[in-house]
């Protein structure tokens, strides 16, 4: 969840990093969001979609998509001096889900991106984080031409636990993405604090 290192010469903490996952279904905008908010050139592991993959990749609703993430996306954003977020975008297809266990190790929380045109595609991510007790927010990526639904409607459709935040966003927009990350950090902080108090109480 947190990594830090200190400069022994002055005793000051040099850096604090929080690990955040960006997950969701195939073609929902994970790579786009990581790229939009990252202050460094993001690391991407995208490959062209192949004919062989047509048998296992459901491209309904994302017909224009020609590449797919096969390992992860990585980006970084500095919140303030000495505090950074490391962003790890997960692959969306079923056959790459075995990578999620590695990527989720030490994560503070996760953003589950959702597309209301294919809302069922984010169920696996929601289930994954709920079962592992990893705090997450659902960020509805508002695609042009898609019907707009309110946060309450999305929460009810996904049968989310009470209190799980749902936010509307544009994965292409840096400020919109940063707002999602701020909501996640605030929510995850409250969740981790509550668990800590429960454990000592």
mmCIF file of C-alpha atoms in Angstrom:
data_model
loop_
_atom_site.group_PDB
_atom_site.id
_atom_site.type_symbol
_atom_site.label_atom_id
_atom_site.label_comp_id
_atom_site.label_asym_id
_atom_site.label_seq_id
_atom_site.Cartn_x
_atom_site.Cartn_y
_atom_site.Cartn_z
ATOM 1 C CA UNK A 1 0.000 0.000 0.000
ATOM 2 C CA UNK A 2 2.682 2.468 1.037
ATOM 3 C CA UNK A 3 6.371 2.654 0.302
ATOM 4 C CA UNK A 4 8.781 5.222 1.609
ATOM 5 C CA UNK A 5 12.483 5.839 1.898
ATOM 6 C CA UNK A 6 14.468 8.249 4.022
ATOM 7 C CA UNK A 7 17.667 10.196 3.579
ATOM 8 C CA UNK A 8 19.850 9.053 6.480
ATOM 9 C CA UNK A 9 21.874 12.266 6.383
ATOM 10 C CA UNK A 10 19.016 14.542 7.376
ATOM 11 C CA UNK A 11 16.443 12.080 8.700
ATOM 12 C CA UNK A 12 13.679 13.450 6.487
ATOM 13 C CA UNK A 13 11.264 11.201 4.662
ATOM 14 C CA UNK A 14 12.090 11.516 0.986
ATOM 15 C CA UNK A 15 9.059 9.913 -0.606
ATOM 16 C CA UNK A 16 5.733 8.274 0.096
ATOM 17 C CA UNK A 17 4.012 6.346 -2.701
ATOM 18 C CA UNK A 18 0.496 4.925 -2.794
ATOM 19 C CA UNK A 19 -0.347 2.128 -5.220
ATOM 20 C CA UNK A 20 -3.650 2.454 -7.088
ATOM 21 C CA UNK A 21 -5.184 -0.009 -9.547
ATOM 22 C CA UNK A 22 -7.321 1.051 -12.512
ATOM 23 C CA UNK A 23 -9.513 -1.906 -13.480
ATOM 24 C CA UNK A 24 -12.633 -2.723 -15.453
ATOM 25 C CA UNK A 25 -13.849 -4.487 -18.563
ATOM 26 C CA UNK A 26 -12.331 -4.687 -22.010
ATOM 27 C CA UNK A 27 -12.180 -1.344 -23.822
ATOM 28 C CA UNK A 28 -13.643 0.722 -20.973
ATOM 29 C CA UNK A 29 -10.847 3.338 -20.908
ATOM 30 C CA UNK A 30 -8.250 2.116 -18.405
ATOM 31 C CA UNK A 31 -5.231 2.847 -20.613
ATOM 32 C CA UNK A 32 -6.759 6.208 -21.539
ATOM 33 C CA UNK A 33 -7.244 7.239 -17.900
ATOM 34 C CA UNK A 34 -3.730 6.246 -16.822
ATOM 35 C CA UNK A 35 -2.293 8.167 -19.776
ATOM 36 C CA UNK A 36 -4.457 11.226 -19.134
ATOM 37 C CA UNK A 37 -3.462 11.718 -15.490
ATOM 38 C CA UNK A 38 0.132 10.486 -15.541
ATOM 39 C CA UNK A 39 2.816 13.169 -15.273
ATOM 40 C CA UNK A 40 5.341 10.837 -16.885
ATOM 41 C CA UNK A 41 5.098 9.114 -20.224
ATOM 42 C CA UNK A 42 3.040 6.053 -19.258
ATOM 43 C CA UNK A 43 4.383 2.558 -19.676
ATOM 44 C CA UNK A 44 1.997 0.598 -21.871
ATOM 45 C CA UNK A 45 1.938 -3.064 -22.838
ATOM 46 C CA UNK A 46 -0.531 -2.918 -25.697
ATOM 47 C CA UNK A 47 -0.646 -5.332 -28.604
ATOM 48 C CA UNK A 48 -2.748 -5.361 -31.756
ATOM 49 C CA UNK A 49 -5.882 -7.455 -31.582
ATOM 50 C CA UNK A 50 -5.393 -10.643 -33.587
ATOM 51 C CA UNK A 51 -7.723 -12.929 -35.519
ATOM 52 C CA UNK A 52 -6.993 -15.672 -32.979
ATOM 53 C CA UNK A 53 -8.225 -13.398 -30.193
ATOM 54 C CA UNK A 54 -11.582 -12.884 -31.901
ATOM 55 C CA UNK A 55 -12.692 -16.218 -30.484
ATOM 56 C CA UNK A 56 -12.137 -15.083 -26.871
ATOM 57 C CA UNK A 57 -12.381 -11.272 -26.887
ATOM 58 C CA UNK A 58 -15.863 -9.755 -26.811
ATOM 59 C CA UNK A 59 -15.550 -6.562 -28.850
ATOM 60 C CA UNK A 60 -19.280 -5.794 -28.962
ATOM 61 C CA UNK A 61 -19.669 -2.074 -28.348
ATOM 62 C CA UNK A 62 -15.958 -1.382 -28.882
ATOM 63 C CA UNK A 63 -15.730 -2.264 -32.568
ATOM 64 C CA UNK A 64 -13.162 0.483 -33.255
ATOM 65 C CA UNK A 65 -10.694 -0.895 -30.704
ATOM 66 C CA UNK A 66 -7.571 -2.296 -32.392
ATOM 67 C CA UNK A 67 -5.192 -2.822 -29.440
ATOM 68 C CA UNK A 68 -5.397 -4.425 -26.011
ATOM 69 C CA UNK A 69 -3.370 -4.320 -22.790
ATOM 70 C CA UNK A 70 -1.637 -7.658 -22.215
ATOM 71 C CA UNK A 71 0.151 -6.996 -18.912
ATOM 72 C CA UNK A 72 -0.422 -3.571 -17.393
ATOM 73 C CA UNK A 73 -0.262 0.184 -17.837
ATOM 74 C CA UNK A 74 1.841 2.226 -15.442
ATOM 75 C CA UNK A 75 1.761 5.926 -14.653
ATOM 76 C CA UNK A 76 2.637 8.292 -11.821
ATOM 77 C CA UNK A 77 1.075 11.435 -10.443
ATOM 78 C CA UNK A 78 2.441 13.658 -7.673
ATOM 79 C CA UNK A 79 -0.173 14.838 -5.191
ATOM 80 C CA UNK A 80 2.239 17.068 -3.277
ATOM 81 C CA UNK A 81 5.911 17.153 -2.410
ATOM 82 C CA UNK A 82 6.860 13.729 -1.077
ATOM 83 C CA UNK A 83 3.520 12.076 -1.916
ATOM 84 C CA UNK A 84 2.889 10.270 -5.206
ATOM 85 C CA UNK A 85 0.361 7.839 -6.641
ATOM 86 C CA UNK A 86 1.605 4.918 -8.704
ATOM 87 C CA UNK A 87 -1.118 3.871 -11.132
ATOM 88 C CA UNK A 88 -1.369 0.326 -12.460
ATOM 89 C CA UNK A 89 -3.918 -0.324 -15.192
ATOM 90 C CA UNK A 90 -5.028 -3.953 -15.294
ATOM 91 C CA UNK A 91 -5.687 -5.969 -18.467
ATOM 92 C CA UNK A 92 -9.382 -6.308 -19.211
ATOM 93 C CA UNK A 93 -9.742 -9.704 -20.863
ATOM 94 C CA UNK A 94 -10.529 -12.844 -18.884
ATOM 95 C CA UNK A 95 -7.395 -14.677 -19.992
ATOM 96 C CA UNK A 96 -5.126 -12.075 -18.363
ATOM 97 C CA UNK A 97 -6.878 -11.965 -14.971
ATOM 98 C CA UNK A 98 -4.168 -14.115 -13.384
ATOM 99 C CA UNK A 99 -2.053 -10.936 -13.422
ATOM 100 C CA UNK A 100 -4.483 -9.154 -11.107
ATOM 101 C CA UNK A 101 -3.255 -10.995 -8.016
ATOM 102 C CA UNK A 102 0.288 -9.728 -8.609
ATOM 103 C CA UNK A 103 -0.828 -6.198 -9.414
ATOM 104 C CA UNK A 104 -3.121 -5.936 -6.381
ATOM 105 C CA UNK A 105 -0.383 -6.770 -3.855
ATOM 106 C CA UNK A 106 0.061 -3.743 -1.589
ATOM 107 C CA UNK A 107 -2.591 -1.628 -3.320
ATOM 108 C CA UNK A 108 -4.271 1.136 -1.307
ATOM 109 C CA UNK A 109 -7.376 0.826 -3.465
ATOM 110 C CA UNK A 110 -8.776 0.610 -6.965
ATOM 111 C CA UNK A 111 -10.790 2.510 -9.536
ATOM 112 C CA UNK A 112 -13.294 0.303 -11.375
ATOM 113 C CA UNK A 113 -14.116 1.979 -14.670
ATOM 114 C CA UNK A 114 -17.613 1.299 -15.995
ATOM 115 C CA UNK A 115 -19.351 1.881 -19.315
ATOM 116 C CA UNK A 116 -23.141 2.079 -18.936
ATOM 117 C CA UNK A 117 -23.537 0.549 -22.421
ATOM 118 C CA UNK A 118 -21.793 -2.601 -21.117
ATOM 119 C CA UNK A 119 -22.247 -2.324 -17.363
ATOM 120 C CA UNK A 120 -22.074 -6.077 -16.859
ATOM 121 C CA UNK A 121 -18.420 -6.019 -17.953
ATOM 122 C CA UNK A 122 -17.343 -4.455 -14.654
ATOM 123 C CA UNK A 123 -18.989 -7.116 -12.436
ATOM 124 C CA UNK A 124 -15.823 -9.269 -12.309
ATOM 125 C CA UNK A 125 -13.728 -6.315 -11.105
ATOM 126 C CA UNK A 126 -16.317 -5.334 -8.483
ATOM 127 C CA UNK A 127 -16.459 -8.938 -7.228
ATOM 128 C CA UNK A 128 -12.664 -9.208 -7.205
ATOM 129 C CA UNK A 129 -12.128 -6.181 -4.970
ATOM 130 C CA UNK A 130 -15.118 -6.872 -2.719
ATOM 131 C CA UNK A 131 -13.930 -10.414 -1.973
ATOM 132 C CA UNK A 132 -10.393 -9.217 -1.198
ATOM 133 C CA UNK A 133 -11.604 -6.262 0.887
ATOM 134 C CA UNK A 134 -9.705 -3.778 -1.292
ATOM 135 C CA UNK A 135 -11.424 -0.356 -1.188
ATOM 136 C CA UNK A 136 -12.632 0.802 -4.599
ATOM 137 C CA UNK A 137 -14.720 3.438 -6.307
ATOM 138 C CA UNK A 138 -16.749 2.915 -9.460
ATOM 139 C CA UNK A 139 -16.013 5.589 -12.060
ATOM 140 C CA UNK A 140 -18.578 5.741 -14.864
ATOM 141 C CA UNK A 141 -16.739 6.719 -18.044
ATOM 142 C CA UNK A 142 -19.236 8.920 -19.882
ATOM 143 C CA UNK A 143 -18.905 8.007 -23.554
ATOM 144 C CA UNK A 144 -20.386 10.255 -26.230
ATOM 145 C CA UNK A 145 -23.799 9.033 -27.296
ATOM 146 C CA UNK A 146 -24.280 6.771 -24.280
ATOM 147 C CA UNK A 147 -27.349 7.220 -22.106
ATOM 148 C CA UNK A 148 -26.525 9.044 -18.879
ATOM 149 C CA UNK A 149 -27.371 7.348 -15.585
ATOM 150 C CA UNK A 150 -27.088 8.810 -12.099
ATOM 151 C CA UNK A 151 -24.653 7.473 -9.515
ATOM 152 C CA UNK A 152 -27.518 5.956 -7.483
ATOM 153 C CA UNK A 153 -28.835 4.054 -10.519
ATOM 154 C CA UNK A 154 -25.384 2.605 -11.263
ATOM 155 C CA UNK A 155 -24.842 1.671 -7.613
ATOM 156 C CA UNK A 156 -28.171 -0.159 -7.522
ATOM 157 C CA UNK A 157 -27.565 -1.910 -10.857
ATOM 158 C CA UNK A 158 -24.187 -3.192 -9.618
ATOM 159 C CA UNK A 159 -25.590 -4.084 -6.172
ATOM 160 C CA UNK A 160 -22.705 -2.244 -4.500
ATOM 161 C CA UNK A 161 -22.143 -2.295 -0.762
ATOM 162 C CA UNK A 162 -23.576 0.741 0.981
ATOM 163 C CA UNK A 163 -21.120 3.620 0.940
ATOM 164 C CA UNK A 164 -19.101 2.490 -2.097
ATOM 165 C CA UNK A 165 -18.605 5.724 -4.077
ATOM 166 C CA UNK A 166 -19.836 6.030 -7.667
ATOM 167 C CA UNK A 167 -18.566 9.007 -9.667
ATOM 168 C CA UNK A 168 -19.084 10.180 -13.234
ATOM 169 C CA UNK A 169 -15.946 10.946 -15.211
ATOM 170 C CA UNK A 170 -14.318 11.439 -18.592
ATOM 171 C CA UNK A 171 -11.279 9.133 -18.751
ATOM 172 C CA UNK A 172 -9.719 11.377 -21.409
ATOM 173 C CA UNK A 173 -9.707 14.440 -19.160
ATOM 174 C CA UNK A 174 -6.827 14.937 -16.713
ATOM 175 C CA UNK A 175 -8.817 16.970 -14.161
ATOM 176 C CA UNK A 176 -11.722 14.523 -14.250
ATOM 177 C CA UNK A 177 -9.348 11.605 -13.681
ATOM 178 C CA UNK A 178 -7.644 13.404 -10.804
ATOM 179 C CA UNK A 179 -11.015 13.971 -9.118
ATOM 180 C CA UNK A 180 -11.695 10.225 -9.299
ATOM 181 C CA UNK A 181 -8.304 9.481 -7.716
ATOM 182 C CA UNK A 182 -8.891 12.010 -4.940
ATOM 183 C CA UNK A 183 -12.255 10.391 -4.133
ATOM 184 C CA UNK A 184 -10.585 6.986 -4.029
ATOM 185 C CA UNK A 185 -7.732 8.077 -1.750
ATOM 186 C CA UNK A 186 -10.180 9.750 0.639
ATOM 187 C CA UNK A 187 -12.472 6.704 0.690
ATOM 188 C CA UNK A 188 -9.640 4.185 1.045
ATOM 189 C CA UNK A 189 -8.147 6.265 3.860
ATOM 190 C CA UNK A 190 -11.433 6.149 5.774
ATOM 191 C CA UNK A 191 -11.790 2.407 5.189
ATOM 192 C CA UNK A 192 -8.256 1.582 6.319
ATOM 193 C CA UNK A 193 -8.602 3.814 9.397
ATOM 194 C CA UNK A 194 -11.879 2.141 10.358
ATOM 195 C CA UNK A 195 -10.317 -1.332 10.004
ATOM 196 C CA UNK A 196 -7.334 -0.280 12.100
ATOM 197 C CA UNK A 197 -9.611 1.027 14.849
ATOM 198 C CA UNK A 198 -11.657 -2.183 14.736
ATOM 199 C CA UNK A 199 -8.514 -4.291 15.073
ATOM 200 C CA UNK A 200 -7.314 -2.424 18.183
ATOM 201 C CA UNK A 201 -10.783 -1.999 19.670
#
